[in-house]
PDB file of C-alpha atoms in Angstrom:
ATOM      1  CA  UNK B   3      81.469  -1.627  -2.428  1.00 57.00           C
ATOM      2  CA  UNK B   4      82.823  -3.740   0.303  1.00 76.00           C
ATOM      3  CA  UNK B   5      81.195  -1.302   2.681  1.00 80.00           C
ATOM      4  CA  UNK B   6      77.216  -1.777   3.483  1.00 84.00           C
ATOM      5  CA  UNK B   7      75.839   1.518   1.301  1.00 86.00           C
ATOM      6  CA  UNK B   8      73.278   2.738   4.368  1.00 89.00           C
ATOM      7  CA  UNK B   9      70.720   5.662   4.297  1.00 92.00           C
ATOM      8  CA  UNK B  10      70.525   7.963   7.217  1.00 95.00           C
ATOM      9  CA  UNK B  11      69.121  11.100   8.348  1.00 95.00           C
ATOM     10  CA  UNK B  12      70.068  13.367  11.663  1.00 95.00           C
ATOM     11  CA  UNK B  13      67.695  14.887  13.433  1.00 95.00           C
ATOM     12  CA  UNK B  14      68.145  18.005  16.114  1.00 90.00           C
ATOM     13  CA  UNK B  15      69.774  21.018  16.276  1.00 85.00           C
ATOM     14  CA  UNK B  16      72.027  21.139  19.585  1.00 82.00           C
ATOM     15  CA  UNK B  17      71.823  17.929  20.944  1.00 87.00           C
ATOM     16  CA  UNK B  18      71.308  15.536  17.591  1.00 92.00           C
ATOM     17  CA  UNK B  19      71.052  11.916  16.955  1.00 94.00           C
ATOM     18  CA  UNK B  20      71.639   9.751  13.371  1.00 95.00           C
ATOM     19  CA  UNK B  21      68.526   7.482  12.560  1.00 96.00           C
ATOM     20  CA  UNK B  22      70.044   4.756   9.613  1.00 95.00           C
ATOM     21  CA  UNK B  23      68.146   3.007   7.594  1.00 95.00           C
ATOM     22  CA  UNK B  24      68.641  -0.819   7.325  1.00 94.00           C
ATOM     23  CA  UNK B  25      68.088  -2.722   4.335  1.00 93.00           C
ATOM     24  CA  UNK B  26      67.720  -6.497   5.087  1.00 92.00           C
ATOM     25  CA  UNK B  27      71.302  -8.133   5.978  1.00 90.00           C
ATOM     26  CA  UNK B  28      72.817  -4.469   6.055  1.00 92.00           C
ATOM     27  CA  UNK B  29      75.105  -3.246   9.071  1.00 92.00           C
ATOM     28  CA  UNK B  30      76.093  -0.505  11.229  1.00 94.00           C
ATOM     29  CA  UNK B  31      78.898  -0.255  13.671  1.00 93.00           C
ATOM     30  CA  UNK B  32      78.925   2.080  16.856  1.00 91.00           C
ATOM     31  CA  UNK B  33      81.111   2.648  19.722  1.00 85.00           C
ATOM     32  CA  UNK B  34      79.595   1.741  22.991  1.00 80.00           C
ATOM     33  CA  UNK B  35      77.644   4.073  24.492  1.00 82.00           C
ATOM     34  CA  UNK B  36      76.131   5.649  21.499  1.00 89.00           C
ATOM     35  CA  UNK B  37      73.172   3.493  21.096  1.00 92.00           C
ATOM     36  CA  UNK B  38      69.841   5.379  21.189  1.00 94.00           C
ATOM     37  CA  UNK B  39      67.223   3.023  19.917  1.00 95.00           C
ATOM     38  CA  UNK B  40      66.312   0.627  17.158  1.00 95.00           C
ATOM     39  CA  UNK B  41      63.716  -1.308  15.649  1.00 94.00           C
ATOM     40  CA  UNK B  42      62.029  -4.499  16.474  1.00 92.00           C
ATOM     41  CA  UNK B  43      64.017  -7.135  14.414  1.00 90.00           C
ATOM     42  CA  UNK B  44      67.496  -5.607  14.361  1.00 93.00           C
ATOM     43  CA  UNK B  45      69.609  -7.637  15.866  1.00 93.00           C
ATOM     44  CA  UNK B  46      72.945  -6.779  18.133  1.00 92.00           C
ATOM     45  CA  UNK B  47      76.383  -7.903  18.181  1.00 90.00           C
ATOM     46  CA  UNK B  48      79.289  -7.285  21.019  1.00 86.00           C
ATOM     47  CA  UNK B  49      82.486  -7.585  18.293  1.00 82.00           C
ATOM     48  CA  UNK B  50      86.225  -7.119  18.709  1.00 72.00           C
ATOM     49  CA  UNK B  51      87.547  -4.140  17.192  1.00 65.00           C
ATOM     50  CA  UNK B  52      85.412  -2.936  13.761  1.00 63.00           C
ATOM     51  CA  UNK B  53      84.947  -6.414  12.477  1.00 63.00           C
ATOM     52  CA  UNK B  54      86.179  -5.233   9.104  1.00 66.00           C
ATOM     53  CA  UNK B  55      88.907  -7.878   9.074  1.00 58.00           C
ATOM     54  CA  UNK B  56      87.059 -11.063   8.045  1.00 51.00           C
ATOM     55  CA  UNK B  57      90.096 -13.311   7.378  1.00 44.00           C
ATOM     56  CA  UNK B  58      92.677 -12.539   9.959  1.00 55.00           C
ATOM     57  CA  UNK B  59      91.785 -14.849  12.281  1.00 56.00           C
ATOM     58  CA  UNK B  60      91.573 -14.202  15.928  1.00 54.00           C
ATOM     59  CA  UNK B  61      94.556 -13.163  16.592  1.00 54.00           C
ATOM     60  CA  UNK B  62      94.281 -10.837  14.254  1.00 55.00           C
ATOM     61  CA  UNK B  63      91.119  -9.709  14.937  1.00 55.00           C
ATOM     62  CA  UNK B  64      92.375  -9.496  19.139  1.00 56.00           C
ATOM     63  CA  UNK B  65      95.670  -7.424  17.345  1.00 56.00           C
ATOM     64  CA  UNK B  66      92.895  -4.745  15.690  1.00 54.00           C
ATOM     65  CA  UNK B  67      91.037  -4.900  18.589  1.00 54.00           C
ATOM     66  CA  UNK B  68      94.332  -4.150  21.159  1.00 54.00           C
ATOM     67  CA  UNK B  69      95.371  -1.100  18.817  1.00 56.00           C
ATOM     68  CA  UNK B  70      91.877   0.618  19.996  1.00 53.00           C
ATOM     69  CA  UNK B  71      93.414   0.587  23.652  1.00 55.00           C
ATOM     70  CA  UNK B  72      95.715   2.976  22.543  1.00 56.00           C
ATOM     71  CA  UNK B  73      93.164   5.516  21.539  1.00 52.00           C
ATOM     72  CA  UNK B  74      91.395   5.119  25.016  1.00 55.00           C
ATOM     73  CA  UNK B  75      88.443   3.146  23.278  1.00 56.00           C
ATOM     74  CA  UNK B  76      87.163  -0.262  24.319  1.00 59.00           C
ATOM     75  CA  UNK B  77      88.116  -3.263  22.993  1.00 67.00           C
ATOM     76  CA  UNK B  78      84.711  -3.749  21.548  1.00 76.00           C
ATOM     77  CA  UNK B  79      82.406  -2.362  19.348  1.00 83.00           C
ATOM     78  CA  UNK B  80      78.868  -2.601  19.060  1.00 90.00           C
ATOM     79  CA  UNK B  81      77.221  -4.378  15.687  1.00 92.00           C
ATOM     80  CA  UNK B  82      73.899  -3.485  14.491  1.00 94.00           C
ATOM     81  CA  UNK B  83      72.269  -5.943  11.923  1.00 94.00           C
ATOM     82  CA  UNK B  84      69.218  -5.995   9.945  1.00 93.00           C
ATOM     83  CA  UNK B  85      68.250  -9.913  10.055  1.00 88.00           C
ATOM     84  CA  UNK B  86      64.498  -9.706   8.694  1.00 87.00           C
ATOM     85  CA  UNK B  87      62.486  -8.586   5.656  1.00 85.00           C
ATOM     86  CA  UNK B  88      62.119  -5.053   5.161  1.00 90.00           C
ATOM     87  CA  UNK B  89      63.547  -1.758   6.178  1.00 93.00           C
ATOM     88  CA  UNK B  90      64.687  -1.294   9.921  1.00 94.00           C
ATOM     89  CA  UNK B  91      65.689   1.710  11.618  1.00 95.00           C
ATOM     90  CA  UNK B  92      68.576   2.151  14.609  1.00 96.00           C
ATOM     91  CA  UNK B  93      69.592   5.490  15.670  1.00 96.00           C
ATOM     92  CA  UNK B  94      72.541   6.696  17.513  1.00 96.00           C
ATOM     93  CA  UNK B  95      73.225   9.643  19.532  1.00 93.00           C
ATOM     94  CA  UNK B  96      75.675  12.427  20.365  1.00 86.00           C
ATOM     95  CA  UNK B  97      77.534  12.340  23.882  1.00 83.00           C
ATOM     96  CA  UNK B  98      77.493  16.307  24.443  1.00 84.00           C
ATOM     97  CA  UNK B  99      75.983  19.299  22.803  1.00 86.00           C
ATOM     98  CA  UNK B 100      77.397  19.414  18.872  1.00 89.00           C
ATOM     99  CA  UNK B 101      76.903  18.813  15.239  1.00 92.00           C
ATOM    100  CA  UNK B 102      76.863  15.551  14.120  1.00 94.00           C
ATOM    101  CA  UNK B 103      78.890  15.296  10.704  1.00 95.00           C
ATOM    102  CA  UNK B 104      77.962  12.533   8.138  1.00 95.00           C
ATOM    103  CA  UNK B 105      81.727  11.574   6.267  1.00 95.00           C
ATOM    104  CA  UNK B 106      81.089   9.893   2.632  1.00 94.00           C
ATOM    105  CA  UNK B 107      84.671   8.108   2.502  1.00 94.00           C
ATOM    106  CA  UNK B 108      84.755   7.435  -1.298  1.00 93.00           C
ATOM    107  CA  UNK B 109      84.586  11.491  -1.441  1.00 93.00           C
ATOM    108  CA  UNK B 110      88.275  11.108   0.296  1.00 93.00           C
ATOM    109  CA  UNK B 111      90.231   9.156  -0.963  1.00 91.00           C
ATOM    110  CA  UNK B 112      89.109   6.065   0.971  1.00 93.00           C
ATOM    111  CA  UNK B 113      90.324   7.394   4.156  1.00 94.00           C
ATOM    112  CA  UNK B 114      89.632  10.288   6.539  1.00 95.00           C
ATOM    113  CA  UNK B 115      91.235  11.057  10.080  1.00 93.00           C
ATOM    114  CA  UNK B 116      89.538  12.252  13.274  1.00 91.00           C
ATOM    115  CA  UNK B 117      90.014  13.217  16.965  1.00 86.00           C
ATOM    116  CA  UNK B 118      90.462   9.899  18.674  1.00 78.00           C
ATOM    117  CA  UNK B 119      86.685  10.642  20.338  1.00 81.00           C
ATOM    118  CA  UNK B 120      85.110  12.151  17.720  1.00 88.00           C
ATOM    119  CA  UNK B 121      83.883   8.748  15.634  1.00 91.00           C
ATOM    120  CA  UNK B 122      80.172   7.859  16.446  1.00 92.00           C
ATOM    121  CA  UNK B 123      79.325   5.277  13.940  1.00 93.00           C
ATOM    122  CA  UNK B 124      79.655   3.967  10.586  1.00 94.00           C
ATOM    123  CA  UNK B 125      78.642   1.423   7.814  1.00 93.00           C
ATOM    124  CA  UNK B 126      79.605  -1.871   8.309  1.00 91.00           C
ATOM    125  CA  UNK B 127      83.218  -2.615   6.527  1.00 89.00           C
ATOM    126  CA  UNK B 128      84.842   0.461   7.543  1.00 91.00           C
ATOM    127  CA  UNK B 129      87.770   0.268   9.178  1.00 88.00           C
ATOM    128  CA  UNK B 130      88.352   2.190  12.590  1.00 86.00           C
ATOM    129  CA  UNK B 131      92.089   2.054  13.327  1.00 83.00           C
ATOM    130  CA  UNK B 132      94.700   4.031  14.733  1.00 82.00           C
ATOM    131  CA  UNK B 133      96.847   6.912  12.881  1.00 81.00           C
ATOM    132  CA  UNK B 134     100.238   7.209  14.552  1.00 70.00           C
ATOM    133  CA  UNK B 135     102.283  10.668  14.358  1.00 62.00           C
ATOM    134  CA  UNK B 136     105.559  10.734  12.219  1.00 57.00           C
ATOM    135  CA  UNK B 137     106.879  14.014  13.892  1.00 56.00           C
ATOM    136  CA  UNK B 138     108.432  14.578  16.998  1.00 45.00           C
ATOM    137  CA  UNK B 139     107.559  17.781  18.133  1.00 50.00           C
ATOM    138  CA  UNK B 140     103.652  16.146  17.113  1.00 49.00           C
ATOM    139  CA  UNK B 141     103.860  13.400  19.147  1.00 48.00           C
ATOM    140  CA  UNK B 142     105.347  14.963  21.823  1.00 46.00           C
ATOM    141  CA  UNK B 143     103.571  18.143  22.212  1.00 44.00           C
ATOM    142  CA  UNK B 144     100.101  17.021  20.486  1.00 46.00           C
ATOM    143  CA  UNK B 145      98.044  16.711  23.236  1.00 48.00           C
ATOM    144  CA  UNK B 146      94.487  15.260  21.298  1.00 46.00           C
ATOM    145  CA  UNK B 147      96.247  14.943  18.224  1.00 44.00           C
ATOM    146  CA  UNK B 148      98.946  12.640  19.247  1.00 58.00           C
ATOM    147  CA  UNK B 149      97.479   9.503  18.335  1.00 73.00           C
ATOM    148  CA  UNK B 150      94.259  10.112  15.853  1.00 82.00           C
ATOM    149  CA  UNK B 151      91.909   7.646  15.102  1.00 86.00           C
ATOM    150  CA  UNK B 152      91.580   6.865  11.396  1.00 90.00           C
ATOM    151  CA  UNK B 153      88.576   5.607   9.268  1.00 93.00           C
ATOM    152  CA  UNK B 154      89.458   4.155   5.853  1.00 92.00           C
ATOM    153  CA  UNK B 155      86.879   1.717   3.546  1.00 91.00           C
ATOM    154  CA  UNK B 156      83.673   2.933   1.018  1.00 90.00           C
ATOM    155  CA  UNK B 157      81.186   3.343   2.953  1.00 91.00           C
ATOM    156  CA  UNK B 158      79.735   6.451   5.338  1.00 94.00           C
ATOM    157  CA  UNK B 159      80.881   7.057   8.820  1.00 95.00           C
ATOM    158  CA  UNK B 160      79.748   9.496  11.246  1.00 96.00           C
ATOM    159  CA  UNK B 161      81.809  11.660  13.463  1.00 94.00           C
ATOM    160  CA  UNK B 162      80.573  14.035  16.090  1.00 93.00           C
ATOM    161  CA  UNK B 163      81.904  17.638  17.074  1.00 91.00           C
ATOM    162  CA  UNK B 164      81.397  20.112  19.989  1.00 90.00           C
ATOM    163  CA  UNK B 165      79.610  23.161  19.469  1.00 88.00           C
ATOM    164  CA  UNK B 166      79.606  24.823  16.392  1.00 89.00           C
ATOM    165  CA  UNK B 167      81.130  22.940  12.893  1.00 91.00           C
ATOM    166  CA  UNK B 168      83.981  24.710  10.648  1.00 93.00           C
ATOM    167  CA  UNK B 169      84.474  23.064   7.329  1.00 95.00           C
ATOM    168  CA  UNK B 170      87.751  24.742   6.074  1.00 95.00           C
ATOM    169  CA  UNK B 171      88.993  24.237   1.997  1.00 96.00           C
ATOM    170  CA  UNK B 172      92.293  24.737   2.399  1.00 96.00           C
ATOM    171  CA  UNK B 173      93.879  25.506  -0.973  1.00 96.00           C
ATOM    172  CA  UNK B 174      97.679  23.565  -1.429  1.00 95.00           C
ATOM    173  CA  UNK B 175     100.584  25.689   0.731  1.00 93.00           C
ATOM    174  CA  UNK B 176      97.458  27.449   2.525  1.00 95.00           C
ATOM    175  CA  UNK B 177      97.752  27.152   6.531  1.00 94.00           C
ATOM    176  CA  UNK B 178      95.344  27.129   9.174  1.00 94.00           C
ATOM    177  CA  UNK B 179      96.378  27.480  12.771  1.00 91.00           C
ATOM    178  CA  UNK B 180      93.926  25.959  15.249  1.00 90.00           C
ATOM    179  CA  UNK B 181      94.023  24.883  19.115  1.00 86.00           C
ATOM    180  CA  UNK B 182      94.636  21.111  18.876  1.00 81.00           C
ATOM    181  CA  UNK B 183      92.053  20.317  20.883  1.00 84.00           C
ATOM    182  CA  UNK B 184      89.497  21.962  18.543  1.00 89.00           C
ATOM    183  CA  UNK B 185      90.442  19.746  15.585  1.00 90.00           C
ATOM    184  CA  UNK B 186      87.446  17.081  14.669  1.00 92.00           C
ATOM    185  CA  UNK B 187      89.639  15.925  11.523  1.00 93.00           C
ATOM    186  CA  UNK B 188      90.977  16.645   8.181  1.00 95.00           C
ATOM    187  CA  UNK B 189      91.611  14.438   4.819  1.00 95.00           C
ATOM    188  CA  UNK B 190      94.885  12.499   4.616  1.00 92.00           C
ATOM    189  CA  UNK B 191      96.543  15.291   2.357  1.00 93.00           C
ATOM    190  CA  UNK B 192      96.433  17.669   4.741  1.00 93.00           C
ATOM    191  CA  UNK B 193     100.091  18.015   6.768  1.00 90.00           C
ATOM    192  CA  UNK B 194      99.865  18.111  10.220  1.00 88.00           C
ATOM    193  CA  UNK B 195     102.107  19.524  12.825  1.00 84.00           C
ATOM    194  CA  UNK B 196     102.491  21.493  16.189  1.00 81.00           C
ATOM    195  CA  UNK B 197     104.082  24.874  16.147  1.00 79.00           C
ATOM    196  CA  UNK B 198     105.266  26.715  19.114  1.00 73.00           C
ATOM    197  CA  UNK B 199     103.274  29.657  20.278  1.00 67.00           C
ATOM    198  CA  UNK B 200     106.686  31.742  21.127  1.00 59.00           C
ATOM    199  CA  UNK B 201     106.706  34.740  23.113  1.00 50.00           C
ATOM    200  CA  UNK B 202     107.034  35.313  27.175  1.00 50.00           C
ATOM    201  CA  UNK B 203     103.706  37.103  27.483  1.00 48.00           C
ATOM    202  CA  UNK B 204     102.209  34.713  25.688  1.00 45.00           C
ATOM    203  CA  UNK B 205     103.808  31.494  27.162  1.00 47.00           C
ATOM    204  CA  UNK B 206     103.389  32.491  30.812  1.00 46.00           C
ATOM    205  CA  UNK B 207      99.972  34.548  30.714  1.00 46.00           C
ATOM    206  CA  UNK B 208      98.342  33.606  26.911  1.00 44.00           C
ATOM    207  CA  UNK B 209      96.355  30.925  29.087  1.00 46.00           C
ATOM    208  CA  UNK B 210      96.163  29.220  25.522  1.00 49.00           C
ATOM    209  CA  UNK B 211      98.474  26.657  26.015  1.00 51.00           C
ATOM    210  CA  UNK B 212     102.491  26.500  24.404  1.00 66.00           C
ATOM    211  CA  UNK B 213     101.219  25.260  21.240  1.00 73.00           C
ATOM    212  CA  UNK B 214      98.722  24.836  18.114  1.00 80.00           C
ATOM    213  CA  UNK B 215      98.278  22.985  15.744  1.00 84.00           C
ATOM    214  CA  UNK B 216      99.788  24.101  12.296  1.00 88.00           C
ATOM    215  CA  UNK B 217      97.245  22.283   9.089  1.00 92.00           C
ATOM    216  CA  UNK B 218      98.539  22.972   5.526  1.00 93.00           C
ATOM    217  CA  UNK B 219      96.571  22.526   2.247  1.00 90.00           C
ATOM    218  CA  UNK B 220      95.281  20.902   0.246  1.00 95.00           C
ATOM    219  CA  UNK B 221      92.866  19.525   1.965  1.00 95.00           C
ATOM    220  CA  UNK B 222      89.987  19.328   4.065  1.00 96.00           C
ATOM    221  CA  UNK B 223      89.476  20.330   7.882  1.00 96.00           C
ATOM    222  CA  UNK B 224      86.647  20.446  10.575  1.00 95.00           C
ATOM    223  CA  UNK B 225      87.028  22.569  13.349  1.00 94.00           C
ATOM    224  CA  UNK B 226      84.448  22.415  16.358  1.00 92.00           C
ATOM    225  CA  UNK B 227      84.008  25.306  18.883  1.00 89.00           C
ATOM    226  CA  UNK B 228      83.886  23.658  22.278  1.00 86.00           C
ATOM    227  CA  UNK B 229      85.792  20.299  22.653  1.00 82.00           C
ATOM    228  CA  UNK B 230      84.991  18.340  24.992  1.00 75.00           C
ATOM    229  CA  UNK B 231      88.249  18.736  27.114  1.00 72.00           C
ATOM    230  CA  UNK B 232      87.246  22.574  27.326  1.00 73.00           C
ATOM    231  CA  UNK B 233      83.672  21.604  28.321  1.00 70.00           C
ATOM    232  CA  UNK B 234      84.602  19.223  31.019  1.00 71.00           C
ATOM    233  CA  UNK B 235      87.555  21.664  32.516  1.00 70.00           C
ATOM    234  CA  UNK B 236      84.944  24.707  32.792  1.00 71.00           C
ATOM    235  CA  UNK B 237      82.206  22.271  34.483  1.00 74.00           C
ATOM    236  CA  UNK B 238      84.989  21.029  37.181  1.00 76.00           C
ATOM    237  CA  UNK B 239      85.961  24.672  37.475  1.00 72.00           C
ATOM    238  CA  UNK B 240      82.511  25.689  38.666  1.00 72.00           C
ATOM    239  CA  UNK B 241      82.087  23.029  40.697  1.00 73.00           C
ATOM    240  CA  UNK B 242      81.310  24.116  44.467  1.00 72.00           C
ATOM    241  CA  UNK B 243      84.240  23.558  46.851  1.00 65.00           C
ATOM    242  CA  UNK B 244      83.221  21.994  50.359  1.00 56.00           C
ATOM    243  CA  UNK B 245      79.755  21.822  49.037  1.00 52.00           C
ATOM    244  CA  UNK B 246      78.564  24.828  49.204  1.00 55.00           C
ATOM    245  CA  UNK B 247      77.184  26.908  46.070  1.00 52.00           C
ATOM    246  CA  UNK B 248      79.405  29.383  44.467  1.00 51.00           C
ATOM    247  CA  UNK B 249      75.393  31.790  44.463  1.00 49.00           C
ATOM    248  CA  UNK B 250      75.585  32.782  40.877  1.00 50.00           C
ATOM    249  CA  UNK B 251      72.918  35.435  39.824  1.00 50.00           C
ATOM    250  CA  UNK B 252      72.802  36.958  43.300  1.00 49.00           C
ATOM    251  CA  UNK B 253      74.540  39.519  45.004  1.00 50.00           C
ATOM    252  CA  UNK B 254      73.396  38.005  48.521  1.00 51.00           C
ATOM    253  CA  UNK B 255      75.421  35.136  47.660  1.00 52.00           C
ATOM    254  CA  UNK B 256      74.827  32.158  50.425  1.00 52.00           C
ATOM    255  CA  UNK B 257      71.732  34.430  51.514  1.00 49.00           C
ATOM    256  CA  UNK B 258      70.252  34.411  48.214  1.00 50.00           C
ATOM    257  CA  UNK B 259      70.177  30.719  48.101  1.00 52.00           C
ATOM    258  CA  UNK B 260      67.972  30.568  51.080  1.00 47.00           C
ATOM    259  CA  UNK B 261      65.545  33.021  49.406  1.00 46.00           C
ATOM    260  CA  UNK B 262      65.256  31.087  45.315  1.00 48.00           C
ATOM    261  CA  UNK B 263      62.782  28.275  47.060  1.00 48.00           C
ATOM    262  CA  UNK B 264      64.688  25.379  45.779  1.00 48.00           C
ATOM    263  CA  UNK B 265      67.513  24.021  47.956  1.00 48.00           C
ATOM    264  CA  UNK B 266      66.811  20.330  47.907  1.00 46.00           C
ATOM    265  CA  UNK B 267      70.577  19.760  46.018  1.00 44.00           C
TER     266      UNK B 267
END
């Protein structure tokens, strides 16, 4: 394997974090941000890009690192090493309420593509890169799935989804239509485009959006329940205007909030 073969296990129900399991001199790369906690003797490394690409050079390594820009990821990544004797743990955590979903590349093919947010971590010598569309109508209309991130090597990776996980077999011809932002990822034989809703009614008061995303078989897809896009949108939705609570739960409104004994916020 040119990948570092890791052991992990996830912990939680709604809100759960990957611990990994370090043999001495193994690795584990993470985006910033995900970083939970470790133990004594592991060390940390600030890298361009992945690191996967040991004999580009630097400009190669600052060309893998620039592509990340163009998912809306930093330019670096965060390196997790186990430098001493023994077994070392480092665990890593989900950004939102979700699932998190362990991805055994050699299972695929080598290669498996995901929501440009959706990666969490992964064995060291995977490759995180970029997956550009091929279609029109995809890359214009696409939303998420414009530009997809996509993680190729031997080794486990570790992506993370909203809500509730769908893992859809889809048999060769068979289609799935799903909103694009509700897409964690699929295997590289699955064909992947945007299709049109069509209808007035549906274009001007569906409140879905004009299009979906149209997956064909064979192939592999996982579908989460609450991206974070949605999440985000209904918490700045809700948000008092002028500062003043909206008084959910009470029909005295404004009155009520005088009355429920905590107004300190």
């Amino acid at each position: 394997m040119t990948s570092h073969e890791i052991d992990y296990r996830i912990y939680g129900e709604e809100m759960q974090y990957v611990e990994i399991e370090l043999d001495p001199q193994e690795g584990v790369i993470a985006e910033s941000g995900s970083f939970m906690m470790m133990d004594n003797g592991i060390k940390m490394e600030t890298i361009f890009g992945d690191g996967s690409q040991k004999d580009t050079g630097f400009f190669g390594k600052i060309l893998g690192a620039g592509k990340r820009i163009l998912t809306g990821e930093s330019l670096f990544m965060t390196a997790f090493y186990n430098d001493l004797t023994g077994k070392r743990n480092v665990s890593f955590a989900s950004p939102y309420p979700g699932k998190i979903i362990p991805i055994d590349l050699t299972e695929y093919k080598g290669k498996f593509i995901c929501q440009k947010d959706a990666f969490l971590c992964a064995a060291k010598g995977v490759s995180v890169g970029i997956e550009f569309s091929k279609k029109l109508g995809r890359g214009l209309f696409g939303g998420e799935g414009f530009i997809m991130q996509k993680l190729e090597g031997d080794g486990m990776a570790f992506v993370h989804a909203g809500g509730t996980m769908a893992r859809k077999v889809l048999q060769p011809g068979e289609v799935l239509k799903v909103d694009t932002g509700c897409i964690i990822g699929f295997t590289q034989d699955v064909d992947y485009d945007i299709e049109f809703v069509g209808g007035i009614k549906n274009t001007v008061f569906g409140g879905e959006g004009l299009f979906f995303a149209k997956l064909q078989g064979p192939g592999i897809v996982y579908i989460q329940s609450l991206p974070f896009s949605r999440l985000a949108g209904r918490i700045v939705s809700s948000l008092p205007k002028g500062g003043n609570s909206k008084g959910e739960g009470s029909i005295l409104g404004g009155l009520g909030d005088l009355l429920d004994g905590d107004n300190r916020f």
